[in-house]
Amino acid sequence: MSRNLLLHFRPQQISAAALRFTLTWGLGGMAALMIVQQLVTGLLLDIFYHPLPVQAYESVQHIQSTIFLGRLVRNLHHWIGHVLIVVVLLHLLRVFLSGAFYSSRRANWLVGLGLAALVLLANFSGYLLPWDQLSYWAVTIATSMLSYIPLIGIPCQELIRGGTDVGAATLQLFYFIHTSFVPATLFFLMTYHFWFVRKAGGVLISGNKTTDKQEKRNLVPVVPNLLVRELSFAAIVTSVIVIFSMRFDAPLGAMANPHLTPESVKAPWYFLGAQELLLHAPPLVAVFFLPLFIGSFLILLPFVKTVEDKTHPLLKTLVLIGFGFLLILTITGIWFRGPGMRLMWPW
Amino acid sequence: MAMVENVSSSRRSFLTKIWIGLGVVALLQFFTGAVTYFGSGRKQAEKKPVTLLQAGIITDFPPGSVTPIAKGHLYLNCLDDGSFLAISRKCTHLGCAVPWIEERKQFECPCHASVFDITGAVLKSPAPRALDLYTVSFEKNMVMINTSNPIKRTSFTHDQLVYAPKPS
Ligand code: FES
């Protein structure tokens, strides 16, 4: 029975060509692994966490200082959360570049976009939970960006905050999103995502045509060929993260104080591109039209008519340029902005 | 025979359409229900009664002073000519709390370096407009501030100033 269920996700044999690491760079698998790790560390943190102002901060302090391995668990959850966003974005880019989103994979591209949105939502909602100065003001800044959207901006902002300012109602909502909504939805979409890959005949094998044809026919059993590769990759990724988390602590500033904004506070890093743009472009473009444009572009992408399901090279170049542009903006926002948004060197 | 098949298949597709239609209606109902459920719960926290905050005795605020009123997240400013102005502490750029810098006599936002003068007018962007205002009134010799709804403004104009009644 369990064997049959597994067969929905993995066949018994796959073509030897599908084993090549550079087909996927292991990004999708890495994302899945990290989501499971987030679930485990998140549950451990949730045992001792209280989603109320003041108590939230104190409970995080308690987890860090008195609970056995508490600090390590929090560090893991924190760092994996950030790395996961990078991995998901790279995965998206990889799938785009190998053109694996046409015909039978079209629906799965959309499911993947949903997953990416959920991962972002998870990170952003988790940002507020420690209730320290950093999280309080970062969420204040990020939700303030909404106020630049005409008509619906302010009502949306107040709905999210549960009032005019970030407060207890905001924490309650973010806690719910982070610990109930996201995990439940993520689970369903992930199952779907994997099953769709299987249904479309495994990963897309691109590259040299003639040798591939031979290799494609050359079937090898999944156990051990694929399994060993996956497990060893997972082991490497996990040990790198654990070592990193043992070495570097997740930040925890002073307790949130709505009366005092600390020096050099920033929005979460994945919003810094938008914030940077906010300095140079009309606000409406930066926080509304650009995200709307990127969103609809990604959704409509697999429906564009193509020859032989190949992405036009020009489109690829344009997307890469756009991606590079956002990357530069984000990097500027993260490392080259000092107190008071002055441009400066990161050292 | 062929006709019979046609009839039954068109009836079937008609029924299928009804099913799909009903499904969509049910989904929409569920969705609006869920949104209203969520929204109504959030409104409670939002609703604020009109609150008049007693800031203090008029003479507590000498001309040329900026007094932070912690309870209302605002400043009560008394300008050099003795007029009053209650100013929100929330930066109009992205909502940070702006501190008053006494040496330079201006509000300086720690987040992205917007600067405002004592009237809340923008001296340096990125802030798009002047700091929000609150209505100031006087009761006997007390300064009262209506903290329930901040008033948005693009810039400072003289009719925003409020003068205390002359002591008789
Ligand atoms: S929040 Fe004050 S300048 Fe950005």
Short mmCIF file of C-alpha atoms and ligand atoms in Angstrom, two decimals:
data_model
loop_
_atom_site.label_atom_id
_atom_site.label_comp_id
_atom_site.label_asym_id
_atom_site.label_seq_id
_atom_site.Cartn_x
_atom_site.Cartn_y
_atom_site.Cartn_z
CA MET A 1 0.00 0.00 0.00
CA SER A 2 2.64 2.50 1.03
CA ARG A 3 4.70 1.20 -1.83
CA ASN A 4 1.88 1.94 -4.24
CA LEU A 5 1.51 5.43 -2.85
CA LEU A 6 5.21 6.08 -3.33
CA LEU A 7 4.94 4.95 -6.93
CA HIS A 8 2.77 7.97 -7.58
CA PHE A 9 5.80 10.08 -6.89
CA ARG A 10 8.65 7.94 -8.09
CA PRO A 11 8.78 5.32 -10.83
CA GLN A 12 10.73 2.12 -10.34
CA GLN A 13 13.09 2.90 -13.16
CA ILE A 14 14.29 6.11 -14.68
CA SER A 15 16.48 6.91 -17.62
CA ALA A 16 20.15 7.28 -16.86
CA ALA A 17 20.16 10.77 -18.38
CA ALA A 18 17.77 12.01 -15.70
CA LEU A 19 20.41 11.36 -13.06
CA ARG A 20 22.64 14.15 -14.27
CA PHE A 21 23.06 16.67 -11.44
CA THR A 22 23.28 19.70 -13.71
CA LEU A 23 19.76 19.04 -15.00
CA THR A 24 18.25 20.40 -11.81
CA TRP A 25 21.20 21.35 -9.59
CA GLY A 26 19.19 19.58 -6.91
CA LEU A 27 17.32 22.80 -6.24
CA GLY A 28 13.79 21.42 -6.09
CA GLY A 29 14.86 18.58 -3.84
CA MET A 30 16.77 21.00 -1.67
CA ALA A 31 13.69 23.19 -1.29
CA ALA A 32 11.57 20.18 -0.32
CA LEU A 33 14.18 19.05 2.19
CA MET A 34 14.33 22.49 3.74
CA ILE A 35 10.57 22.76 4.00
CA VAL A 36 10.55 19.51 5.99
CA GLN A 37 13.35 20.84 8.18
CA GLN A 38 11.36 24.04 8.76
CA LEU A 39 8.36 21.98 9.77
CA VAL A 40 10.37 20.03 12.35
CA THR A 41 12.24 23.00 13.85
CA GLY A 42 9.08 25.11 13.69
CA LEU A 43 7.09 22.57 15.68
CA LEU A 44 9.86 22.44 18.27
CA LEU A 45 9.82 26.23 18.62
CA ASP A 46 6.04 26.35 18.75
CA ILE A 47 5.98 24.26 21.92
CA PHE A 48 7.37 27.18 23.92
CA TYR A 49 6.27 30.21 21.92
CA HIS A 50 3.48 32.62 23.00
CA PRO A 51 1.96 34.80 20.28
CA LEU A 52 1.35 37.88 22.46
CA PRO A 53 3.34 41.10 22.63
CA VAL A 54 5.97 41.07 25.41
CA GLN A 55 5.36 37.37 26.08
CA ALA A 56 6.43 36.56 22.55
CA TYR A 57 9.78 38.23 23.07
CA GLU A 58 10.23 36.66 26.48
CA SER A 59 9.41 33.21 25.19
CA VAL A 60 11.98 33.53 22.43
CA GLN A 61 14.54 34.59 25.02
CA HIS A 62 13.51 31.61 27.10
CA ILE A 63 13.95 29.27 24.13
CA GLN A 64 17.38 30.72 23.42
CA SER A 65 18.78 30.80 26.92
CA THR A 66 17.26 28.04 29.02
CA ILE A 67 16.01 25.34 26.73
CA PHE A 68 18.34 22.52 25.78
CA LEU A 69 19.52 23.11 22.19
CA GLY A 70 16.91 25.88 21.97
CA ARG A 71 19.33 28.35 20.46
CA LEU A 72 20.45 25.89 17.80
CA VAL A 73 16.85 25.08 16.86
CA ARG A 74 16.02 28.77 16.51
CA ASN A 75 19.20 29.43 14.51
CA LEU A 76 18.36 26.56 12.17
CA HIS A 77 14.80 27.78 11.66
CA HIS A 78 16.03 31.32 11.03
CA TRP A 79 18.80 30.54 8.56
CA ILE A 80 16.95 27.82 6.67
CA GLY A 81 14.08 30.27 6.28
CA HIS A 82 16.31 32.72 4.47
CA VAL A 83 18.22 30.18 2.40
CA LEU A 84 14.92 28.59 1.36
CA ILE A 85 13.85 31.78 -0.40
CA VAL A 86 17.08 31.89 -2.36
CA VAL A 87 16.77 28.21 -3.26
CA VAL A 88 13.17 28.62 -4.38
CA LEU A 89 14.04 31.61 -6.57
CA LEU A 90 16.96 29.74 -8.14
CA HIS A 91 14.72 26.74 -8.72
CA LEU A 92 12.23 29.00 -10.48
CA LEU A 93 14.98 30.47 -12.61
CA ARG A 94 16.37 27.02 -13.45
CA VAL A 95 12.98 25.72 -14.54
CA PHE A 96 12.50 28.82 -16.65
CA LEU A 97 15.90 28.51 -18.32
CA SER A 98 15.48 24.84 -19.15
CA GLY A 99 12.02 25.65 -20.51
CA ALA A 100 10.33 22.99 -18.39
CA PHE A 101 6.96 24.69 -18.20
CA TYR A 102 5.22 23.92 -21.45
CA SER A 103 2.36 21.55 -22.34
CA SER A 104 2.14 18.82 -19.71
CA ARG A 105 4.11 20.88 -17.19
CA ARG A 106 2.03 24.02 -17.51
CA ALA A 107 -0.17 23.35 -14.48
CA ASN A 108 2.83 22.46 -12.41
CA TRP A 109 4.49 25.78 -13.18
CA LEU A 110 1.44 27.49 -11.69
CA VAL A 111 1.49 25.24 -8.63
CA GLY A 112 5.17 26.09 -8.26
CA LEU A 113 4.43 29.81 -8.36
CA GLY A 114 1.88 29.26 -5.60
CA LEU A 115 4.51 27.43 -3.57
CA ALA A 116 7.01 30.25 -4.07
CA ALA A 117 4.42 32.78 -2.89
CA LEU A 118 3.73 30.62 0.17
CA VAL A 119 7.42 30.41 1.04
CA LEU A 120 7.68 34.19 0.87
CA LEU A 121 4.56 34.53 2.98
CA ALA A 122 5.95 32.08 5.51
CA ASN A 123 9.16 34.03 5.84
CA PHE A 124 7.45 37.39 6.08
CA SER A 125 4.90 36.27 8.67
CA GLY A 126 7.66 34.63 10.67
CA TYR A 127 9.62 37.87 10.65
CA LEU A 128 7.32 39.49 13.21
CA LEU A 129 7.13 36.61 15.67
CA PRO A 130 10.28 37.30 17.77
CA TRP A 131 8.73 40.71 18.57
CA ASP A 132 12.05 42.50 18.84
CA GLN A 133 12.83 45.97 17.51
CA LEU A 134 14.13 44.58 14.24
CA SER A 135 11.01 42.55 13.50
CA TYR A 136 8.58 45.20 14.68
CA TRP A 137 9.99 47.98 12.53
CA ALA A 138 10.78 45.80 9.54
CA VAL A 139 7.13 44.73 9.43
CA THR A 140 6.01 48.32 9.98
CA ILE A 141 8.07 49.47 6.98
CA ALA A 142 7.01 46.55 4.79
CA THR A 143 3.30 46.98 5.51
CA SER A 144 3.64 50.74 5.06
CA MET A 145 4.57 50.13 1.43
CA LEU A 146 0.94 49.09 0.91
CA SER A 147 -0.24 52.61 1.69
CA TYR A 148 1.12 53.78 -1.67
CA ILE A 149 -1.48 51.74 -3.53
CA PRO A 150 -4.44 54.00 -4.25
CA LEU A 151 -7.92 53.26 -2.81
CA ILE A 152 -7.39 49.73 -1.53
CA GLY A 153 -3.93 50.31 -0.05
CA ILE A 154 -4.87 51.77 3.33
CA PRO A 155 -7.86 49.43 3.98
CA CYS A 156 -5.63 46.46 3.14
CA GLN A 157 -2.94 47.75 5.44
CA GLU A 158 -5.37 48.20 8.32
CA LEU A 159 -6.85 44.78 7.71
CA ILE A 160 -3.43 43.18 7.92
CA ARG A 161 -2.35 45.19 10.94
CA GLY A 162 -5.75 44.89 12.64
CA GLY A 163 -5.58 48.59 13.43
CA THR A 164 -3.57 51.62 12.43
CA ASP A 165 -0.30 50.33 13.84
CA VAL A 166 1.45 46.99 14.11
CA GLY A 167 0.29 45.50 17.41
CA ALA A 168 -1.20 42.51 19.18
CA ALA A 169 -3.77 41.93 16.42
CA THR A 170 -1.00 41.87 13.81
CA LEU A 171 0.99 39.35 15.81
CA GLN A 172 -2.06 37.13 16.18
CA LEU A 173 -2.71 37.14 12.44
CA PHE A 174 0.92 36.57 11.51
CA TYR A 175 1.15 33.69 13.96
CA PHE A 176 -1.92 32.09 12.43
CA ILE A 177 -0.56 32.50 8.90
CA HIS A 178 2.86 31.23 9.86
CA THR A 179 1.83 28.18 11.86
CA SER A 180 -1.53 27.11 10.39
CA PHE A 181 -2.29 28.56 7.00
CA VAL A 182 1.09 28.21 5.35
CA PRO A 183 1.95 24.67 6.53
CA ALA A 184 -1.48 23.29 5.59
CA THR A 185 -1.55 24.87 2.13
CA LEU A 186 2.10 24.08 1.54
CA PHE A 187 1.51 20.41 2.24
CA PHE A 188 -1.27 20.10 -0.35
CA LEU A 189 0.52 22.06 -3.04
CA MET A 190 3.77 20.19 -2.49
CA THR A 191 2.09 16.83 -2.89
CA TYR A 192 0.58 18.08 -6.10
CA HIS A 193 3.87 19.52 -7.29
CA PHE A 194 5.71 16.21 -6.92
CA TRP A 195 2.93 14.16 -8.39
CA PHE A 196 2.79 16.45 -11.44
CA VAL A 197 6.50 15.99 -12.07
CA ARG A 198 5.99 12.24 -12.07
CA LYS A 199 2.97 12.56 -14.33
CA ALA A 200 4.89 14.63 -16.86
CA GLY A 201 7.47 11.84 -17.04
CA GLY A 202 10.09 13.02 -14.57
CA VAL A 203 12.50 15.89 -14.92
CA LEU A 204 12.86 17.40 -18.35
CA ILE A 205 15.94 16.07 -20.09
CA SER A 206 17.41 18.75 -22.26
CA GLY A 207 20.74 19.05 -24.01
CA ASN A 208 22.56 17.14 -26.70
CA LYS A 209 19.94 15.36 -28.81
CA THR A 210 21.61 12.20 -30.16
CA THR A 211 23.43 11.00 -27.07
CA ASP A 212 20.35 11.77 -25.05
CA LYS A 213 18.17 9.52 -27.16
CA GLN A 214 20.42 6.60 -26.33
CA GLU A 215 20.71 7.51 -22.71
CA LYS A 216 16.98 7.97 -22.41
CA ARG A 217 16.39 4.41 -23.44
CA ASN A 218 19.00 3.24 -21.01
CA LEU A 219 16.86 2.67 -17.93
CA VAL A 220 18.28 2.17 -14.45
CA PRO A 221 16.48 1.23 -11.23
CA VAL A 222 15.64 4.15 -8.95
CA VAL A 223 16.82 2.25 -5.89
CA PRO A 224 19.74 2.62 -5.40
CA ASN A 225 20.77 4.92 -8.28
CA LEU A 226 18.59 7.94 -7.58
CA LEU A 227 18.03 7.27 -3.90
CA VAL A 228 21.73 7.24 -3.01
CA ARG A 229 22.33 10.45 -4.91
CA GLU A 230 19.41 12.17 -3.21
CA LEU A 231 20.31 11.00 0.25
CA SER A 232 23.93 12.02 -0.01
CA PHE A 233 23.00 15.42 -1.38
CA ALA A 234 20.52 15.87 1.49
CA ALA A 235 23.21 14.88 3.98
CA ILE A 236 25.66 17.42 2.58
CA VAL A 237 23.10 20.24 2.59
CA THR A 238 21.97 19.41 6.12
CA SER A 239 25.46 19.30 7.55
CA VAL A 240 26.40 22.63 5.98
CA ILE A 241 23.31 24.24 7.51
CA VAL A 242 23.87 22.69 10.93
CA ILE A 243 27.49 23.80 11.04
CA PHE A 244 26.53 27.30 9.92
CA SER A 245 23.79 27.50 12.58
CA MET A 246 26.15 26.33 15.30
CA ARG A 247 28.53 29.11 14.35
CA PHE A 248 26.16 32.04 13.65
CA ASP A 249 23.32 33.15 15.90
CA ALA A 250 19.98 34.40 14.64
CA PRO A 251 19.68 38.05 15.63
CA LEU A 252 17.46 39.09 18.54
CA GLY A 253 17.44 42.80 19.34
CA ALA A 254 15.80 44.67 22.17
CA MET A 255 12.09 44.13 22.75
CA ALA A 256 9.75 45.87 20.28
CA ASN A 257 9.10 49.49 21.25
CA PRO A 258 6.48 51.29 19.12
CA HIS A 259 7.75 54.64 20.44
CA LEU A 260 11.31 54.34 19.28
CA THR A 261 12.65 53.40 15.88
CA PRO A 262 16.20 52.08 16.10
CA GLU A 263 18.96 53.37 13.83
CA SER A 264 19.28 51.74 10.45
CA VAL A 265 16.24 49.51 10.42
CA LYS A 266 15.37 47.81 7.17
CA ALA A 267 12.53 45.89 5.62
CA PRO A 268 13.08 42.12 5.16
CA TRP A 269 15.82 41.71 2.56
CA TYR A 270 13.58 40.35 -0.19
CA PHE A 271 11.62 43.63 -0.05
CA LEU A 272 14.71 45.79 -0.21
CA GLY A 273 14.68 45.76 -4.00
CA ALA A 274 11.22 47.33 -3.96
CA GLN A 275 12.26 49.74 -1.24
CA GLU A 276 15.35 50.75 -3.17
CA LEU A 277 13.20 51.32 -6.22
CA LEU A 278 10.88 53.42 -4.07
CA LEU A 279 13.72 55.93 -3.78
CA HIS A 280 14.17 56.30 -7.52
CA ALA A 281 10.82 55.51 -9.15
CA PRO A 282 7.28 56.78 -8.56
CA PRO A 283 5.88 54.86 -5.57
CA LEU A 284 3.03 53.43 -7.56
CA VAL A 285 5.45 51.77 -9.97
CA ALA A 286 7.71 50.40 -7.27
CA VAL A 287 5.14 48.83 -4.97
CA PHE A 288 2.23 48.17 -7.29
CA PHE A 289 2.77 48.01 -11.03
CA LEU A 290 6.13 46.28 -10.96
CA PRO A 291 5.06 43.42 -8.65
CA LEU A 292 1.82 43.16 -10.62
CA PHE A 293 3.77 43.01 -13.86
CA ILE A 294 6.22 40.38 -12.58
CA GLY A 295 3.37 38.32 -11.16
CA SER A 296 1.27 38.31 -14.31
CA PHE A 297 4.32 37.73 -16.48
CA LEU A 298 5.19 34.58 -14.52
CA ILE A 299 1.60 33.33 -14.59
CA LEU A 300 1.08 33.95 -18.30
CA LEU A 301 4.52 32.70 -19.36
CA PRO A 302 3.61 29.04 -20.07
CA PHE A 303 0.63 30.11 -22.20
CA VAL A 304 2.65 32.03 -24.76
CA LYS A 305 2.64 30.32 -28.15
CA THR A 306 6.00 28.85 -29.07
CA VAL A 307 7.67 26.73 -31.68
CA GLU A 308 8.39 23.23 -30.36
CA ASP A 309 7.94 24.38 -26.78
CA LYS A 310 11.19 26.31 -26.84
CA THR A 311 11.56 29.63 -25.05
CA HIS A 312 12.63 32.41 -27.39
CA PRO A 313 16.29 33.32 -26.69
CA LEU A 314 15.36 37.00 -26.61
CA LEU A 315 12.86 36.32 -23.84
CA LYS A 316 15.52 34.45 -21.91
CA THR A 317 17.92 37.36 -22.20
CA LEU A 318 15.27 39.86 -21.13
CA VAL A 319 14.34 37.83 -18.07
CA LEU A 320 17.97 37.41 -17.11
CA ILE A 321 18.54 41.16 -17.43
CA GLY A 322 15.45 41.89 -15.32
CA PHE A 323 16.58 39.37 -12.74
CA GLY A 324 20.07 40.89 -12.65
CA PHE A 325 18.59 44.35 -12.24
CA LEU A 326 16.49 43.28 -9.24
CA LEU A 327 19.51 41.49 -7.81
CA ILE A 328 21.61 44.67 -7.99
CA LEU A 329 18.85 46.72 -6.35
CA THR A 330 18.46 44.16 -3.58
CA ILE A 331 22.19 43.88 -2.96
CA THR A 332 22.47 47.66 -2.81
CA GLY A 333 19.61 47.70 -0.31
CA ILE A 334 21.12 44.99 1.87
CA TRP A 335 24.78 45.91 2.00
CA PHE A 336 25.33 49.36 0.62
CA ARG A 337 22.85 51.33 2.68
CA GLY A 338 24.00 52.60 6.04
CA PRO A 339 22.05 54.47 8.70
CA GLY A 340 19.76 57.06 7.16
CA MET A 341 19.88 55.26 3.80
CA ARG A 342 23.21 56.83 2.93
CA LEU A 343 25.13 54.93 0.31
CA MET A 344 28.22 53.42 1.85
CA TRP A 345 30.63 50.55 1.62
CA PRO A 346 29.69 47.44 3.56
CA TRP A 347 33.07 47.31 5.32
CA MET B 1 -30.09 5.81 -33.05
CA ALA B 2 -27.57 8.50 -33.76
CA MET B 3 -30.14 11.08 -32.74
CA VAL B 4 -30.77 9.39 -29.43
CA GLU B 5 -27.07 9.45 -28.66
CA ASN B 6 -26.89 13.11 -29.53
CA VAL B 7 -29.77 13.90 -27.25
CA SER B 8 -28.34 11.99 -24.31
CA SER B 9 -24.86 13.43 -24.76
CA SER B 10 -26.16 16.97 -24.98
CA ARG B 11 -28.26 16.34 -21.90
CA ARG B 12 -25.20 15.01 -20.14
CA SER B 13 -23.10 18.01 -21.07
CA PHE B 14 -25.94 20.26 -19.93
CA LEU B 15 -25.99 18.52 -16.55
CA THR B 16 -22.22 18.75 -16.30
CA LYS B 17 -22.44 22.46 -16.94
CA ILE B 18 -24.99 22.81 -14.16
CA TRP B 19 -22.75 20.91 -11.80
CA ILE B 20 -19.80 23.12 -12.63
CA GLY B 21 -21.95 26.22 -12.26
CA LEU B 22 -23.20 25.10 -8.86
CA GLY B 23 -19.67 24.31 -7.82
CA VAL B 24 -18.51 27.79 -8.74
CA VAL B 25 -21.43 29.34 -6.83
CA ALA B 26 -20.62 27.24 -3.78
CA LEU B 27 -16.97 28.21 -3.99
CA LEU B 28 -17.82 31.89 -4.24
CA GLN B 29 -20.15 31.59 -1.25
CA PHE B 30 -17.48 29.91 0.76
CA PHE B 31 -14.97 32.54 -0.25
CA THR B 32 -17.16 35.55 0.60
CA GLY B 33 -18.17 33.86 3.85
CA ALA B 34 -14.55 33.32 4.81
CA VAL B 35 -13.53 36.87 3.88
CA THR B 36 -16.42 38.41 5.82
CA TYR B 37 -15.67 36.18 8.78
CA PHE B 38 -12.09 37.36 8.75
CA GLY B 39 -12.93 41.01 8.13
CA SER B 40 -15.58 41.28 10.83
CA GLY B 41 -13.21 39.87 13.40
CA ARG B 42 -10.53 42.39 12.45
CA LYS B 43 -12.89 45.40 12.54
CA GLN B 44 -13.35 45.12 16.31
CA ALA B 45 -9.75 45.94 16.95
CA GLU B 46 -9.92 48.75 14.46
CA LYS B 47 -12.86 50.68 15.89
CA LYS B 48 -11.72 53.46 18.14
CA PRO B 49 -14.06 55.77 20.02
CA VAL B 50 -13.39 59.50 19.76
CA THR B 51 -10.78 60.04 22.40
CA LEU B 52 -9.87 63.43 23.72
CA LEU B 53 -6.47 63.33 25.26
CA GLN B 54 -5.69 65.79 28.00
CA ALA B 55 -2.20 66.96 27.13
CA GLY B 56 -1.70 69.40 30.00
CA ILE B 57 -2.09 73.02 31.08
CA ILE B 58 -1.54 75.58 28.33
CA THR B 59 1.30 77.23 30.20
CA ASP B 60 3.14 73.87 30.32
CA PHE B 61 3.99 74.37 26.67
CA PRO B 62 6.11 77.49 26.21
CA PRO B 63 6.51 79.02 22.74
CA GLY B 64 9.13 77.24 20.67
CA SER B 65 8.70 73.89 22.42
CA VAL B 66 8.15 70.37 21.14
CA THR B 67 6.69 67.97 23.68
CA PRO B 68 6.35 64.26 22.98
CA ILE B 69 3.00 62.89 24.15
CA ALA B 70 3.75 59.20 24.49
CA LYS B 71 0.14 58.11 24.93
CA GLY B 72 -1.02 59.40 21.55
CA HIS B 73 2.14 58.68 19.55
CA LEU B 74 2.37 62.39 18.78
CA TYR B 75 4.09 65.67 19.52
CA LEU B 76 2.45 68.81 20.82
CA ASN B 77 4.32 71.73 19.31
CA CYS B 78 3.99 75.31 20.44
CA LEU B 79 5.42 77.61 17.79
CA ASP B 80 7.23 80.85 18.50
CA ASP B 81 4.04 82.89 18.08
CA GLY B 82 2.28 80.79 20.71
CA SER B 83 0.14 78.80 18.29
CA PHE B 84 -0.34 75.07 18.75
CA LEU B 85 0.06 72.12 16.40
CA ALA B 86 -0.36 68.44 17.27
CA ILE B 87 1.76 66.33 14.94
CA SER B 88 1.82 62.59 14.39
CA ARG B 89 5.08 60.84 15.06
CA LYS B 90 4.62 58.47 12.15
CA CYS B 91 6.90 59.25 9.21
CA THR B 92 4.85 59.63 6.04
CA HIS B 93 7.43 57.69 4.04
CA LEU B 94 7.22 54.21 5.56
CA GLY B 95 5.92 54.69 9.07
CA CYS B 96 8.97 54.90 11.32
CA ALA B 97 8.75 56.98 14.50
CA VAL B 98 10.49 60.32 13.95
CA PRO B 99 12.44 61.78 16.88
CA TRP B 100 12.78 65.55 17.48
CA ILE B 101 16.41 66.63 17.27
CA GLU B 102 16.71 69.63 19.57
CA GLU B 103 20.12 70.90 18.34
CA ARG B 104 19.01 71.21 14.74
CA LYS B 105 15.38 72.01 15.59
CA GLN B 106 13.96 69.45 13.22
CA PHE B 107 12.46 65.95 13.05
CA GLU B 108 14.87 63.45 11.53
CA CYS B 109 13.67 60.02 10.50
CA PRO B 110 16.14 57.27 11.41
CA CYS B 111 14.96 54.98 8.61
CA HIS B 112 15.58 56.76 5.32
CA ALA B 113 16.66 60.19 6.52
CA SER B 114 13.56 62.25 5.79
CA VAL B 115 13.65 65.61 7.59
CA PHE B 116 10.68 67.67 8.77
CA ASP B 117 10.60 71.13 10.34
CA ILE B 118 8.73 72.08 13.52
CA THR B 119 5.45 72.42 11.61
CA GLY B 120 5.86 68.91 10.22
CA ALA B 121 6.56 70.15 6.68
CA VAL B 122 9.01 68.11 4.59
CA LEU B 123 12.51 69.57 4.43
CA LYS B 124 14.07 66.51 2.84
CA SER B 125 12.44 63.60 0.98
CA PRO B 126 11.82 60.59 0.51
CA ALA B 127 8.82 61.51 2.68
CA PRO B 128 6.06 62.45 0.20
CA ARG B 129 4.01 64.75 2.43
CA ALA B 130 3.99 66.60 5.75
CA LEU B 131 3.45 64.69 8.99
CA ASP B 132 -0.20 64.01 9.88
CA LEU B 133 -2.08 66.40 12.13
CA TYR B 134 -4.39 65.95 15.10
CA THR B 135 -7.09 68.41 16.08
CA VAL B 136 -6.20 70.60 19.04
CA SER B 137 -8.83 72.28 21.19
CA PHE B 138 -8.89 74.02 24.54
CA GLU B 139 -11.00 73.37 27.58
CA LYS B 140 -10.62 76.00 30.31
CA ASN B 141 -6.83 76.16 30.54
CA MET B 142 -6.19 72.64 29.28
CA VAL B 143 -4.91 71.57 25.88
CA MET B 144 -7.02 68.74 24.45
CA ILE B 145 -6.04 66.58 21.49
CA ASN B 146 -8.41 64.44 19.49
CA THR B 147 -6.29 61.33 18.93
CA SER B 148 -8.90 59.24 17.15
CA ASN B 149 -8.27 60.33 13.59
CA PRO B 150 -5.09 61.79 12.18
CA ILE B 151 -5.63 64.33 9.39
CA LYS B 152 -3.60 63.84 6.24
CA ARG B 153 -2.10 66.93 4.59
CA THR B 154 0.32 67.53 1.77
CA SER B 155 2.05 70.56 3.26
CA PHE B 156 1.89 73.08 6.05
CA THR B 157 -0.49 76.03 5.80
CA HIS B 158 -1.12 78.71 8.38
CA ASP B 159 -4.77 77.82 8.90
CA GLN B 160 -3.60 74.57 10.52
CA LEU B 161 -2.36 76.54 13.54
CA VAL B 162 -4.56 76.75 16.60
CA TYR B 163 -4.33 79.68 19.03
CA ALA B 164 -5.13 79.39 22.70
CA PRO B 165 -7.93 81.67 23.92
CA LYS B 166 -6.61 84.81 25.64
CA PRO B 167 -6.78 84.45 29.43
CA SER B 168 -9.54 86.78 30.58
S1 FES C 1 10.27 55.88 7.14
FE1 FES C 1 10.94 57.88 7.51
S2 FES C 1 12.22 58.21 5.83
FE2 FES C 1 11.48 56.22 5.42
#
